[in-house]
Amino acid sequence: QILQIPSHTCHPDLSSTMMFRSAFFATLFATASAFAPSLHTDTAVHQRNTALNVAIDTSDIKNGLTVEIDGEPYKVLNFSIMKQARGAAKTTIKFKNLMRGNTIENTYRSGEKFETAMIEKNPAQYTYSDEVGNYFFMDSESFEEVMVEANLIEDVAKWIIEGMECNLIYFKGKVIEVMVPSPYVYEVVETEPSLKGSTVNAHTKPATLPAGAVVTIPGFIDQGTMIKVDTAKGEYLERA
């Protein structure tokens, strides 16, 4: 709380100095607040995030990172580092072009530079798909309908169910990827009858989820059971 001092007790120069300092610190705190991380710890699916262009090199490469090459976004699928007895190490990186859908694999010398892609991540709720496989989402903030072409969603379509909150990834104003939440709770819609007896813990079986994904589950899980699944790895985690 700022102590209020009657104006007639302040020297004119002192009053001006105090006013300047107050304005300066108010501006400073407002600027800092704009760049401070949010205190909310909810999942990223409920926040709009923008990743800026940042210069990196081969030591910064990691799976899932999106970089810009020749004006297009490429996502790192996997990479390997080959150390040499003489000379610098080399890094082989497999990328997926998020606009065209094709993959490429290149080898780079240690320390070669890249630039991360400037992408925006917007939360949106899946509503329906049409007869040709395009998916439609409702932006969680603007409530506008967003169409995502079938070829952009084919890798994750098996996880997406009605009402699911996803993240739409934008590059230069166009959706290039859909990210599904992980972990996520699904109902087992089809599986073999559960086994009783001493072998139940060792037995596993396939289970079909509502959107078509198939995961391996323990033998004691019944049809209709709600389970938690790691959608990134396609693995059963536990009963929900």
XYZ file of N, CA and C in Angstrom:
720
model
N 0.855 -1.194 0.000
C 0.000 0.000 0.000
C 0.884 1.234 0.000
N 0.589 2.198 -0.849
C 1.404 3.416 -0.981
C 0.940 4.437 0.042
N 1.860 4.969 0.834
C 1.537 5.991 1.821
C 1.212 7.285 1.111
N 0.040 7.860 1.401
C -0.374 9.112 0.782
C 0.179 10.280 1.593
N 0.948 11.150 0.944
C 1.551 12.304 1.631
C 0.862 13.560 1.132
N 0.368 14.408 2.019
C -0.304 15.643 1.576
C 0.605 16.452 0.669
N 0.011 17.006 -0.374
C 0.809 17.687 -1.390
C 1.519 18.915 -0.842
N 0.905 19.569 0.205
C 1.540 20.797 0.670
C 2.800 20.519 1.468
N 3.043 19.244 1.845
C 4.256 18.916 2.602
C 5.394 18.505 1.689
N 5.141 18.350 0.407
C 6.173 17.895 -0.535
C 6.810 19.065 -1.242
N 8.096 18.996 -1.321
C 8.806 19.970 -2.144
C 8.454 19.702 -3.594
N 8.238 20.716 -4.455
C 7.860 20.503 -5.863
C 8.776 19.540 -6.572
N 10.104 19.648 -6.364
C 11.019 18.750 -7.065
C 10.881 17.330 -6.559
N 10.682 17.174 -5.235
C 10.533 15.838 -4.643
C 9.255 15.185 -5.136
N 8.179 15.989 -5.214
C 6.893 15.454 -5.698
C 7.013 14.965 -7.127
N 7.694 15.723 -7.968
C 7.862 15.328 -9.375
C 8.674 14.060 -9.478
N 9.723 13.975 -8.631
C 10.583 12.778 -8.662
C 9.795 11.545 -8.260
N 8.958 11.687 -7.186
C 8.159 10.551 -6.719
C 7.159 10.105 -7.773
N 6.548 11.062 -8.461
C 5.587 10.724 -9.514
C 6.283 9.984 -10.642
N 7.480 10.431 -11.006
C 8.228 9.762 -12.082
C 8.572 8.330 -11.688
N 9.051 8.185 -10.405
C 9.422 6.851 -9.958
C 8.217 5.926 -9.925
N 7.064 6.426 -9.482
C 5.845 5.602 -9.435
C 5.449 5.138 -10.823
N 5.496 6.056 -11.781
C 5.132 5.699 -13.157
C 6.116 4.693 -13.733
N 7.412 4.894 -13.413
C 8.443 3.986 -13.930
C 8.238 2.565 -13.426
N 8.027 2.428 -12.085
C 7.881 1.094 -11.519
C 6.571 0.441 -11.944
N 5.524 1.238 -12.134
C 4.247 0.685 -12.611
C 4.423 0.087 -13.997
N 5.160 0.812 -14.852
C 5.434 0.310 -16.205
C 6.305 -0.933 -16.163
N 7.317 -0.918 -15.283
C 8.225 -2.057 -15.156
C 7.481 -3.306 -14.722
N 6.605 -3.181 -13.694
C 5.874 -4.337 -13.194
C 4.881 -4.849 -14.223
N 4.257 -3.950 -14.974
C 3.301 -4.371 -16.006
C 4.007 -5.148 -17.102
N 5.220 -4.692 -17.469
C 5.987 -5.390 -18.505
C 6.426 -6.763 -18.027
N 6.884 -6.829 -16.777
C 7.319 -8.120 -16.232
C 6.163 -9.097 -16.163
N 4.990 -8.606 -15.786
C 3.820 -9.487 -15.677
C 3.449 -10.082 -17.015
N 3.649 -9.321 -18.074
C 3.276 -9.817 -19.407
C 4.108 -11.012 -19.814
N 5.361 -11.089 -19.283
C 6.253 -12.181 -19.680
C 6.371 -13.263 -18.614
N 5.727 -13.047 -17.470
C 5.820 -14.036 -16.394
C 4.975 -15.245 -16.727
N 5.387 -16.460 -16.289
C 4.588 -17.657 -16.532
C 3.283 -17.605 -15.764
N 2.262 -18.245 -16.314
C 0.963 -18.282 -15.660
C 1.053 -19.086 -14.383
N 0.274 -18.681 -13.357
C 0.242 -19.406 -12.104
C -0.651 -20.623 -12.192
N -1.475 -20.716 -13.249
C -2.355 -21.860 -13.414
C -1.544 -23.076 -13.836
N -1.907 -24.238 -13.298
C -1.175 -25.459 -13.618
C -2.031 -26.437 -14.386
N -3.123 -25.959 -15.000
C -3.949 -26.838 -15.810
C -3.163 -27.307 -17.024
N -3.638 -28.372 -17.679
C -2.945 -28.877 -18.856
C -2.947 -27.843 -19.960
N -1.967 -27.951 -20.853
C -1.789 -26.969 -21.931
C -2.971 -26.930 -22.875
N -3.805 -27.946 -22.828
C -4.944 -28.004 -23.737
C -5.889 -26.840 -23.530
N -5.828 -26.197 -22.350
C -6.739 -25.108 -22.051
C -6.083 -23.739 -22.199
N -4.922 -23.657 -22.818
C -4.218 -22.401 -22.955
C -3.779 -22.192 -24.399
N -3.758 -20.921 -24.799
C -3.197 -20.580 -26.101
C -1.713 -20.305 -25.888
N -0.877 -20.951 -26.676
C 0.563 -20.772 -26.558
C 1.147 -20.499 -27.933
N 2.136 -19.629 -27.954
C 2.837 -19.340 -29.196
C 4.321 -19.594 -29.001
N 4.908 -20.409 -29.874
C 6.346 -20.670 -29.840
C 7.016 -19.774 -30.875
N 7.996 -18.986 -30.442
C 8.670 -18.045 -31.324
C 9.850 -18.708 -32.018
N 10.332 -18.047 -33.084
C 11.532 -18.535 -33.775
C 12.739 -18.389 -32.852
N 13.440 -19.486 -32.623
C 14.632 -19.469 -31.780
C 15.737 -20.211 -32.510
N 16.933 -19.654 -32.506
C 18.077 -20.313 -33.142
C 18.592 -21.416 -32.221
N 18.765 -22.627 -32.763
C 19.282 -23.759 -31.994
C 20.327 -24.488 -32.837
N 20.992 -25.490 -32.231
C 21.895 -26.315 -33.020
C 21.613 -27.791 -32.741
N 22.441 -28.671 -33.258
C 22.161 -30.104 -33.157
C 22.088 -30.591 -31.715
N 22.756 -29.929 -30.791
C 22.712 -30.350 -29.390
C 21.356 -30.101 -28.752
N 20.523 -29.251 -29.376
C 19.200 -28.936 -28.826
C 18.095 -29.809 -29.406
N 18.413 -30.651 -30.373
C 17.396 -31.472 -31.039
C 16.795 -32.478 -30.063
N 15.472 -32.627 -30.105
C 14.778 -33.629 -29.304
C 13.519 -34.066 -30.053
N 13.044 -35.249 -29.743
C 11.844 -35.767 -30.405
C 10.657 -34.850 -30.140
N 9.876 -34.582 -31.202
C 8.705 -33.730 -31.067
C 8.953 -32.261 -31.344
N 10.217 -31.863 -31.439
C 10.546 -30.466 -31.717
C 10.190 -30.134 -33.168
N 9.622 -28.941 -33.389
C 9.278 -28.509 -34.744
C 10.205 -27.382 -35.167
N 10.897 -27.597 -36.287
C 11.813 -26.586 -36.816
C 11.323 -26.142 -38.192
N 11.842 -25.002 -38.626
C 11.466 -24.485 -39.947
C 12.635 -24.694 -40.905
N 12.359 -25.392 -42.003
C 13.365 -25.649 -43.029
C 12.789 -25.207 -44.375
N 13.480 -24.315 -45.051
C 13.024 -23.795 -46.348
C 11.588 -23.280 -46.276
N 11.256 -22.626 -45.159
C 9.943 -21.993 -45.022
C 8.808 -22.926 -44.653
N 9.116 -24.191 -44.325
C 8.064 -25.146 -43.977
C 8.364 -25.800 -42.632
N 7.315 -26.237 -41.894
C 7.528 -26.825 -40.570
C 7.848 -28.315 -40.651
N 8.889 -28.723 -39.961
C 9.300 -30.128 -39.897
C 9.374 -30.559 -38.439
N 8.725 -31.668 -38.116
C 8.730 -32.195 -36.747
C 9.754 -33.316 -36.624
N 10.546 -33.280 -35.561
C 11.548 -34.321 -35.325
C 10.851 -35.595 -34.852
N 10.963 -36.670 -35.631
C 10.380 -37.961 -35.249
C 11.359 -38.760 -34.394
N 12.601 -38.800 -34.798
C 13.649 -39.440 -34.001
C 15.011 -38.981 -34.516
N 16.036 -39.217 -33.725
C 17.388 -38.824 -34.135
C 18.409 -39.733 -33.459
N 19.589 -39.787 -34.031
C 20.680 -40.579 -33.457
C 21.989 -39.822 -33.643
N 22.880 -39.990 -32.693
C 24.182 -39.312 -32.730
C 25.273 -40.351 -32.955
N 26.089 -40.117 -33.959
C 27.176 -41.039 -34.276
C 28.507 -40.355 -33.964
N 29.189 -40.891 -32.941
C 30.484 -40.332 -32.565
C 31.581 -40.974 -33.413
N 32.535 -40.154 -33.781
C 33.621 -40.629 -34.629
C 34.941 -40.562 -33.878
N 35.831 -41.502 -34.208
C 37.140 -41.515 -33.552
C 37.900 -40.225 -33.829
N 37.758 -39.753 -35.049
C 38.424 -38.507 -35.417
C 37.380 -37.582 -36.030
N 37.396 -36.351 -35.600
C 36.442 -35.392 -36.138
C 35.201 -35.268 -35.258
N 34.342 -34.316 -35.624
C 33.138 -34.027 -34.839
C 32.078 -35.110 -35.040
N 31.221 -35.251 -34.039
C 30.112 -36.206 -34.122
C 29.105 -35.744 -35.177
N 28.329 -36.691 -35.675
C 27.282 -36.374 -36.645
C 25.923 -36.794 -36.095
N 24.895 -36.022 -36.422
C 23.542 -36.300 -35.942
C 22.633 -36.587 -37.133
N 22.005 -37.745 -37.127
C 21.045 -38.100 -38.174
C 19.643 -37.876 -37.634
N 18.850 -37.093 -38.353
C 17.520 -36.705 -37.876
C 16.459 -37.100 -38.903
N 15.401 -37.721 -38.421
C 14.257 -38.036 -39.267
C 13.160 -37.027 -38.966
N 12.721 -36.308 -40.010
C 11.701 -35.270 -39.879
C 10.409 -35.685 -40.594
N 9.308 -35.117 -40.114
C 8.047 -35.195 -40.860
C 7.632 -33.786 -41.247
N 7.386 -33.572 -42.545
C 6.895 -32.284 -43.013
C 5.416 -32.185 -42.630
N 5.087 -31.240 -41.740
C 3.729 -31.149 -41.212
C 2.741 -30.531 -42.198
N 3.210 -30.015 -43.315
C 2.308 -29.476 -44.327
C 2.066 -30.491 -45.442
N 3.094 -31.239 -45.809
C 2.980 -32.184 -46.925
C 2.746 -33.625 -46.461
N 3.198 -33.940 -45.239
C 2.999 -35.277 -44.705
C 4.131 -36.242 -44.984
N 5.091 -35.865 -45.825
C 6.204 -36.767 -46.152
C 7.285 -36.698 -45.079
N 8.142 -37.720 -45.059
C 9.249 -37.738 -44.105
C 10.584 -37.652 -44.849
N 11.574 -37.076 -44.200
C 12.924 -36.997 -44.755
C 13.922 -37.358 -43.660
N 15.106 -37.756 -44.053
C 16.157 -38.076 -43.086
C 17.459 -37.459 -43.570
N 18.047 -36.634 -42.748
C 19.291 -35.955 -43.107
C 20.325 -36.123 -42.006
N 21.591 -36.046 -42.376
C 22.688 -36.120 -41.420
C 23.382 -34.761 -41.352
N 23.658 -34.302 -40.112
C 24.232 -32.973 -39.900
C 25.507 -33.077 -39.064
N 26.441 -32.172 -39.334
C 27.634 -32.079 -38.514
C 27.285 -31.487 -37.147
N 28.029 -31.849 -36.140
C 27.792 -31.326 -34.801
C 27.857 -29.797 -34.803
N 26.847 -29.175 -34.214
C 26.822 -27.720 -34.116
C 26.102 -27.009 -35.246
N 25.624 -27.756 -36.251
C 24.871 -27.098 -37.341
C 23.612 -26.441 -36.787
N 23.247 -25.319 -37.383
C 22.177 -24.478 -36.853
C 20.813 -24.804 -37.472
N 19.770 -24.600 -36.644
C 18.379 -24.699 -37.085
C 17.626 -23.512 -36.501
N 16.397 -23.354 -36.960
C 15.518 -22.341 -36.379
C 14.182 -22.993 -36.058
N 13.748 -22.872 -34.820
C 12.469 -23.468 -34.444
C 11.342 -22.764 -35.189
N 10.290 -23.506 -35.485
C 9.158 -22.939 -36.223
C 8.303 -22.081 -35.298
N 7.806 -20.986 -35.806
C 6.901 -20.120 -35.040
C 5.499 -20.695 -35.176
N 5.064 -21.411 -34.146
C 3.762 -22.069 -34.194
C 2.875 -21.567 -33.064
N 1.570 -21.699 -33.273
C 0.588 -21.313 -32.260
C -0.244 -22.531 -31.900
N -0.479 -22.714 -30.614
C -1.227 -23.864 -30.119
C -2.541 -23.373 -29.532
N -3.660 -23.735 -30.180
C -4.977 -23.284 -29.738
C -5.836 -24.456 -29.271
N -6.469 -24.354 -28.098
C -7.352 -25.424 -27.631
C -8.660 -25.435 -28.421
N -9.156 -26.628 -28.735
C -10.404 -26.756 -29.492
C -11.064 -28.090 -29.162
N -12.392 -28.117 -29.255
C -13.155 -29.322 -28.930
C -13.639 -30.000 -30.208
N -13.394 -31.308 -30.297
C -13.851 -32.065 -31.471
C -15.364 -32.212 -31.440
N -16.001 -31.937 -32.592
C -17.458 -32.018 -32.671
C -17.952 -33.129 -33.601
N -17.418 -33.190 -34.841
C -17.868 -34.239 -35.765
C -16.912 -34.336 -36.947
N -17.099 -35.376 -37.775
C -16.342 -35.525 -39.020
C -17.327 -35.721 -40.160
N -16.912 -35.369 -41.389
C -17.819 -35.510 -42.523
C -17.521 -36.802 -43.282
N -18.229 -36.996 -44.395
C -18.144 -38.259 -45.128
C -16.794 -38.488 -45.794
N -16.008 -37.442 -45.999
C -14.698 -37.615 -46.635
C -13.560 -37.661 -45.611
N -13.902 -37.607 -44.331
C -12.888 -37.753 -43.293
C -12.336 -36.470 -42.717
N -12.858 -35.314 -43.131
C -12.420 -34.061 -42.517
C -13.001 -33.961 -41.112
N -12.214 -33.450 -40.189
C -12.654 -33.318 -38.793
C -12.986 -31.857 -38.500
N -14.009 -31.658 -37.671
C -14.439 -30.309 -37.329
C -14.314 -30.093 -35.818
N -13.729 -28.943 -35.475
C -13.499 -28.591 -34.082
C -14.118 -27.231 -33.793
N -14.450 -27.005 -32.518
C -14.907 -25.687 -32.087
C -13.811 -25.063 -31.236
N -13.320 -23.903 -31.680
C -12.297 -23.189 -30.929
C -12.824 -22.891 -29.525
N -12.062 -23.257 -28.511
C -12.533 -23.149 -27.129
C -12.623 -21.714 -26.620
N -12.039 -20.765 -27.355
C -12.111 -19.369 -26.921
C -12.997 -18.528 -27.824
N -12.844 -18.669 -29.133
C -13.653 -17.867 -30.058
C -14.968 -18.551 -30.409
N -15.073 -19.874 -30.160
C -16.234 -20.710 -30.482
C -16.484 -20.822 -31.984
N -15.478 -20.461 -32.783
C -15.604 -20.611 -34.234
C -15.328 -22.060 -34.633
N -15.943 -22.488 -35.726
C -15.724 -23.843 -36.218
C -14.453 -23.875 -37.070
N -13.624 -24.897 -36.842
C -12.379 -25.049 -37.580
C -12.372 -26.426 -38.232
N -12.143 -26.463 -39.546
C -12.065 -27.734 -40.255
C -10.601 -28.159 -40.386
N -10.347 -29.433 -40.111
C -9.010 -29.991 -40.273
C -9.088 -31.089 -41.317
N -8.269 -30.972 -42.363
C -8.315 -31.926 -43.465
C -7.907 -33.329 -43.012
N -8.492 -34.314 -43.680
C -8.309 -35.718 -43.305
C -6.841 -36.124 -43.260
N -6.033 -35.648 -44.214
C -4.628 -36.075 -44.270
C -3.807 -35.572 -43.092
N -4.275 -34.521 -42.422
C -3.544 -33.973 -41.281
C -3.865 -34.706 -39.981
N -4.908 -35.503 -39.989
C -5.386 -36.094 -38.746
C -5.312 -37.610 -38.734
N -4.873 -38.193 -39.861
C -4.923 -39.655 -39.983
C -4.100 -40.378 -38.923
N -3.008 -39.763 -38.451
C -2.162 -40.418 -37.456
C -2.801 -40.473 -36.070
N -3.708 -39.539 -35.774
C -4.288 -39.469 -34.420
C -5.794 -39.693 -34.403
N -6.410 -39.902 -35.561
C -7.861 -40.058 -35.626
C -8.367 -41.184 -34.724
N -7.576 -42.227 -34.558
C -8.008 -43.387 -33.767
C -8.146 -43.077 -32.279
N -7.641 -41.905 -31.858
C -7.735 -41.518 -30.444
C -8.829 -40.494 -30.169
N -9.339 -39.854 -31.218
C -10.220 -38.699 -31.025
C -11.684 -39.123 -30.914
N -12.316 -38.767 -29.800
C -13.728 -39.072 -29.586
C -14.504 -37.764 -29.418
N -15.805 -37.833 -29.615
C -16.650 -36.642 -29.558
C -16.515 -35.935 -28.218
N -16.324 -34.622 -28.286
C -16.205 -33.814 -27.077
C -14.792 -33.688 -26.542
N -13.836 -34.391 -27.133
C -12.450 -34.351 -26.646
C -11.827 -32.982 -26.877
N -11.112 -32.478 -25.877
C -10.370 -31.226 -25.999
C -8.976 -31.537 -26.556
N -8.678 -30.993 -27.709
C -7.378 -31.197 -28.354
C -6.668 -29.858 -28.494
N -5.452 -29.898 -28.959
C -4.731 -28.681 -29.328
C -4.534 -28.654 -30.832
N -4.954 -27.572 -31.474
C -4.709 -27.378 -32.901
C -3.418 -26.565 -33.039
N -2.481 -27.095 -33.827
C -1.198 -26.426 -34.016
C -1.233 -25.651 -35.332
N -1.006 -24.338 -35.253
C -1.048 -23.458 -36.423
C 0.362 -23.022 -36.819
N 0.569 -22.942 -38.133
C 1.803 -22.395 -38.692
C 1.403 -21.426 -39.792
N 1.748 -20.164 -39.616
C 1.390 -19.106 -40.562
C -0.113 -19.100 -40.841
N -0.900 -19.263 -39.769
C -2.356 -19.156 -39.869
C -3.085 -20.395 -40.331
N -2.357 -21.502 -40.562
C -2.983 -22.723 -41.062
C -2.725 -23.872 -40.094
N -3.775 -24.690 -39.860
C -3.614 -25.847 -38.988
C -2.705 -26.870 -39.671
N -1.656 -27.302 -38.945
C -0.723 -28.275 -39.512
C -0.695 -29.576 -38.711
N -1.288 -29.567 -37.519
C -1.226 -30.760 -36.672
C -2.307 -30.686 -35.603
N -2.780 -31.863 -35.182
C -3.716 -31.962 -34.057
C -3.050 -32.787 -32.972
N -2.992 -32.227 -31.768
C -2.407 -32.934 -30.633
C -3.516 -33.384 -29.690
N -3.559 -34.682 -29.404
C -4.577 -35.208 -28.490
C -3.997 -35.221 -27.075
N -4.859 -35.103 -26.062
C -4.355 -35.113 -24.684
C -3.799 -36.475 -24.298
N -2.813 -36.467 -23.421
C -2.222 -37.714 -22.923
C -1.754 -37.502 -21.490
N -2.176 -38.375 -20.551
C -3.022 -39.565 -20.756
C -4.491 -39.176 -20.921
N -5.307 -40.151 -21.332
C -6.735 -39.906 -21.508
C -7.503 -41.166 -21.099
N -8.724 -40.951 -20.603
C -9.541 -42.076 -20.127
C -10.541 -42.493 -21.206
N -10.534 -43.794 -21.529
C -11.437 -44.352 -22.536
C -12.194 -45.544 -21.955
N -13.309 -45.858 -22.620
C -14.033 -47.088 -22.298
C -13.551 -48.205 -23.226
N -13.378 -49.401 -22.672
C -13.065 -50.575 -23.486
C -14.368 -51.031 -24.143
N -14.452 -50.881 -25.467
C -15.706 -51.219 -26.147
C -15.717 -52.643 -26.684
N -14.529 -53.244 -26.807
C -14.478 -54.622 -27.285
C -13.202 -55.298 -26.794
N -13.352 -56.474 -26.206
C -12.203 -57.280 -25.788
C -12.678 -58.684 -25.461
N -11.745 -59.601 -25.265
C -12.095 -60.973 -24.895
C -12.611 -60.997 -23.456
N -13.389 -62.009 -23.099
C -13.836 -62.139 -21.704
C -12.631 -62.219 -20.771
N -12.771 -61.656 -19.589
C -11.668 -61.684 -18.630
C -11.429 -63.093 -18.124
N -10.174 -63.370 -17.774
C -9.799 -64.696 -17.292
C -9.764 -64.718 -15.772
N -10.180 -65.822 -15.211
C -10.129 -66.012 -13.764
C -9.060 -67.037 -13.451
N -8.437 -66.918 -12.284
C -7.466 -67.927 -11.886
C -6.066 -67.380 -11.746
N -5.130 -68.279 -11.546
C -3.759 -67.895 -11.212
C -2.992 -67.267 -12.370
N -3.418 -67.481 -13.597
C -2.670 -66.956 -14.753
C -3.116 -65.568 -15.172
N -4.065 -64.977 -14.423
C -4.658 -63.717 -14.860
C -3.633 -62.589 -14.950
N -2.665 -62.552 -14.030
C -1.706 -61.445 -14.021
C -0.731 -61.495 -15.192
N -0.456 -62.694 -15.698
C 0.495 -62.842 -16.801
C -0.178 -62.688 -18.156
N -1.492 -62.843 -18.202
C -2.205 -62.835 -19.474
C -2.522 -61.413 -19.913
N -2.303 -61.120 -21.183
C -2.712 -59.841 -21.761
C -3.564 -60.106 -22.998
N -4.278 -59.094 -23.431
C -5.167 -59.255 -24.573
C -5.384 -57.901 -25.238
N -5.798 -57.880 -26.511
C -6.073 -56.607 -27.182
C -7.434 -56.052 -26.773
N -7.528 -54.739 -26.751
C -8.796 -54.067 -26.434
C -9.011 -52.928 -27.422
N -10.235 -52.822 -27.917
C -10.587 -51.759 -28.859
C -11.247 -50.608 -28.112
N -10.817 -49.383 -28.425
C -11.354 -48.181 -27.793
C -12.365 -47.515 -28.727
N -13.161 -46.559 -28.232
C -14.290 -46.012 -29.017
C -13.951 -45.484 -30.399
N -12.772 -44.871 -30.584
C -12.434 -44.285 -31.890
C -11.665 -45.244 -32.785
N -11.426 -46.483 -32.299
C -10.774 -47.474 -33.141
C -9.377 -47.884 -32.722
N -8.757 -47.162 -31.793
C -7.424 -47.535 -31.329
C -7.479 -48.874 -30.611
N -6.405 -49.646 -30.760
C -6.299 -50.938 -30.085
C -5.075 -50.906 -29.182
N -5.273 -51.248 -27.910
C -4.176 -51.286 -26.951
C -4.146 -52.652 -26.277
N -3.015 -52.991 -25.723
C -2.874 -54.248 -24.985
C -3.179 -54.011 -23.514
N -4.087 -54.826 -22.955
C -4.521 -54.642 -21.567
C -4.334 -55.939 -20.782
N -4.335 -55.863 -19.451
C -4.262 -57.078 -18.639
C -5.508 -57.943 -18.833
N -5.345 -59.251 -18.612
C -6.437 -60.188 -18.844
C -7.651 -59.998 -17.963
N -7.495 -59.334 -16.806
C -8.625 -59.184 -15.891
C -9.547 -58.014 -16.240
N -9.175 -57.182 -17.219
C -10.006 -56.036 -17.604
C -11.197 -56.514 -18.434
N -12.390 -56.065 -18.078
C -13.614 -56.453 -18.776
C -14.030 -55.398 -19.793
N -14.849 -55.829 -20.733
C -15.473 -54.888 -21.661
C -16.335 -53.929 -20.863
N -16.288 -52.643 -21.219
C -17.041 -51.631 -20.489
C -16.237 -50.934 -19.409
N -15.055 -51.452 -19.087
C -14.196 -50.847 -18.066
C -13.572 -49.556 -18.596
N -13.457 -48.560 -17.740
C -12.779 -47.319 -18.098
C -11.299 -47.465 -17.755
N -10.441 -47.155 -18.726
C -8.999 -47.288 -18.531
C -8.284 -45.996 -18.914
N -7.123 -45.796 -18.316
C -6.287 -44.635 -18.636
C -5.211 -45.078 -19.621
N -5.058 -44.311 -20.707
C -4.156 -44.697 -21.788
C -3.170 -43.562 -22.089
N -1.917 -43.927 -22.340
C -0.921 -42.985 -22.831
C -1.088 -42.929 -24.351
N -1.720 -41.871 -24.853
C -2.004 -41.784 -26.287
C -0.742 -41.550 -27.106
N 0.289 -40.959 -26.507
C 1.538 -40.711 -27.233
C 2.257 -42.023 -27.540
N 2.217 -42.971 -26.599
C 2.896 -44.247 -26.781
C 1.941 -45.365 -27.185
N 0.630 -45.108 -27.066
C -0.352 -46.136 -27.387
C -0.362 -47.270 -26.383
N -0.188 -46.925 -25.097
C -0.072 -47.956 -24.072
C -1.095 -47.787 -22.952
N -1.584 -48.927 -22.450
C -2.444 -48.969 -21.274
C -1.638 -48.570 -20.046
N -2.243 -47.741 -19.179
C -1.566 -47.336 -17.954
C -2.172 -47.974 -16.715
N -3.498 -47.835 -16.566
C -4.173 -48.351 -15.373
C -5.680 -48.231 -15.555
N -6.426 -48.873 -14.638
C -7.878 -48.684 -14.623
C -8.189 -47.287 -14.109
N -9.170 -46.652 -14.687
C -9.530 -45.280 -14.280
C -10.462 -45.308 -13.074
